[in-house]
GROMACS .gro file of C-alpha atoms in nm:
model
   95
    1UNK     CA    1   0.002  -0.005   0.002
    2UNK     CA    2   0.155   0.323  -0.099
    3UNK     CA    3   0.225   0.601   0.163
    4UNK     CA    4   0.025   0.921   0.111
    5UNK     CA    5   0.261   1.231   0.046
    6UNK     CA    6   0.111   1.403   0.369
    7UNK     CA    7   0.207   1.106   0.585
    8UNK     CA    8   0.578   1.113   0.490
    9UNK     CA    9   0.676   1.354   0.772
   10UNK     CA   10   0.477   1.158   1.046
   11UNK     CA   11   0.610   0.913   1.297
   12UNK     CA   12   0.486   0.570   1.260
   13UNK     CA   13   0.659   0.422   1.554
   14UNK     CA   14   0.876   0.587   1.814
   15UNK     CA   15   1.008   0.358   2.092
   16UNK     CA   16   1.158   0.474   2.423
   17UNK     CA   17   1.256   0.264   2.719
   18UNK     CA   18   1.230   0.430   3.052
   19UNK     CA   19   1.321   0.187   3.343
   20UNK     CA   20   1.147  -0.132   3.274
   21UNK     CA   21   0.860   0.009   3.070
   22UNK     CA   22   0.862   0.032   2.673
   23UNK     CA   23   0.688   0.341   2.543
   24UNK     CA   24   0.571   0.344   2.190
   25UNK     CA   25   0.428   0.661   2.035
   26UNK     CA   26   0.284   0.734   1.701
   27UNK     CA   27   0.113   1.016   1.499
   28UNK     CA   28  -0.229   1.004   1.370
   29UNK     CA   29  -0.266   0.900   1.001
   30UNK     CA   30  -0.377   1.157   0.752
   31UNK     CA   31  -0.762   1.157   0.736
   32UNK     CA   32  -0.806   1.047   1.091
   33UNK     CA   33  -0.996   1.289   1.294
   34UNK     CA   34  -0.828   1.421   1.606
   35UNK     CA   35  -0.865   1.665   1.878
   36UNK     CA   36  -0.604   1.787   2.119
   37UNK     CA   37  -0.487   1.491   2.313
   38UNK     CA   38  -0.560   1.219   2.062
   39UNK     CA   39  -0.323   1.320   1.788
   40UNK     CA   40  -0.066   1.076   1.942
   41UNK     CA   41  -0.115   0.719   2.076
   42UNK     CA   42   0.091   0.598   2.363
   43UNK     CA   43   0.151   0.228   2.386
   44UNK     CA   44   0.299   0.090   2.703
   45UNK     CA   45   0.440  -0.258   2.726
   46UNK     CA   46   0.470  -0.377   3.091
   47UNK     CA   47   0.622  -0.695   3.226
   48UNK     CA   48   0.360  -0.745   3.479
   49UNK     CA   49  -0.015  -0.810   3.435
   50UNK     CA   50  -0.100  -0.668   3.767
   51UNK     CA   51   0.080  -0.333   3.700
   52UNK     CA   52  -0.089  -0.323   3.364
   53UNK     CA   53  -0.432  -0.363   3.522
   54UNK     CA   54  -0.361  -0.103   3.778
   55UNK     CA   55  -0.253   0.140   3.525
   56UNK     CA   56  -0.549   0.071   3.289
   57UNK     CA   57  -0.802   0.098   3.596
   58UNK     CA   58  -0.640   0.446   3.683
   59UNK     CA   59  -0.660   0.569   3.343
   60UNK     CA   60  -1.020   0.457   3.259
   61UNK     CA   61  -1.142   0.617   3.608
   62UNK     CA   62  -1.216   0.944   3.440
   63UNK     CA   63  -1.168   0.829   3.088
   64UNK     CA   64  -1.330   0.614   2.823
   65UNK     CA   65  -1.271   0.245   2.743
   66UNK     CA   66  -1.170   0.180   2.380
   67UNK     CA   67  -1.121  -0.199   2.432
   68UNK     CA   68  -1.150  -0.375   2.781
   69UNK     CA   69  -0.846  -0.526   2.914
   70UNK     CA   70  -0.812  -0.879   2.813
   71UNK     CA   71  -0.590  -1.157   2.696
   72UNK     CA   72  -0.480  -1.158   2.331
   73UNK     CA   73  -0.249  -1.378   2.135
   74UNK     CA   74   0.035  -1.116   2.181
   75UNK     CA   75  -0.042  -1.013   2.537
   76UNK     CA   76  -0.146  -1.157   2.868
   77UNK     CA   77  -0.335  -0.831   2.918
   78UNK     CA   78  -0.410  -0.579   2.632
   79UNK     CA   79  -0.656  -0.278   2.651
   80UNK     CA   80  -0.703   0.071   2.503
   81UNK     CA   81  -0.847   0.358   2.698
   82UNK     CA   82  -0.877   0.740   2.642
   83UNK     CA   83  -0.773   0.918   2.954
   84UNK     CA   84  -0.963   1.233   3.106
   85UNK     CA   85  -0.735   1.455   2.879
   86UNK     CA   86  -0.822   1.276   2.551
   87UNK     CA   87  -0.492   1.099   2.525
   88UNK     CA   88  -0.522   0.749   2.383
   89UNK     CA   89  -0.323   0.462   2.566
   90UNK     CA   90  -0.265   0.110   2.465
   91UNK     CA   91  -0.162  -0.101   2.753
   92UNK     CA   92  -0.002  -0.454   2.712
   93UNK     CA   93   0.148  -0.716   2.948
   94UNK     CA   94   0.422  -0.888   2.754
   95UNK     CA   95   0.403  -1.266   2.698
   0.00000   0.00000   0.00000
């Protein structure tokens, strides 16, 4: 699939490791609606299911669930949540 010209300067995947946590960030794709806060998605890959659950629960408290935290083929616990500021989070417990 060819990359649209307007997507050439965007970030597909930025990877940061802070302590034991992997942070992955990306820009929105051209044509996707966004508002302040959701123009990036933050994906965290943690080593521990319980820590993943605690962070997910804290973020959803005043936010909105995009995908309930659940086991997937790539993660013991994966979920998506938009926090109270409109930031989209993808949380994953590494398998």
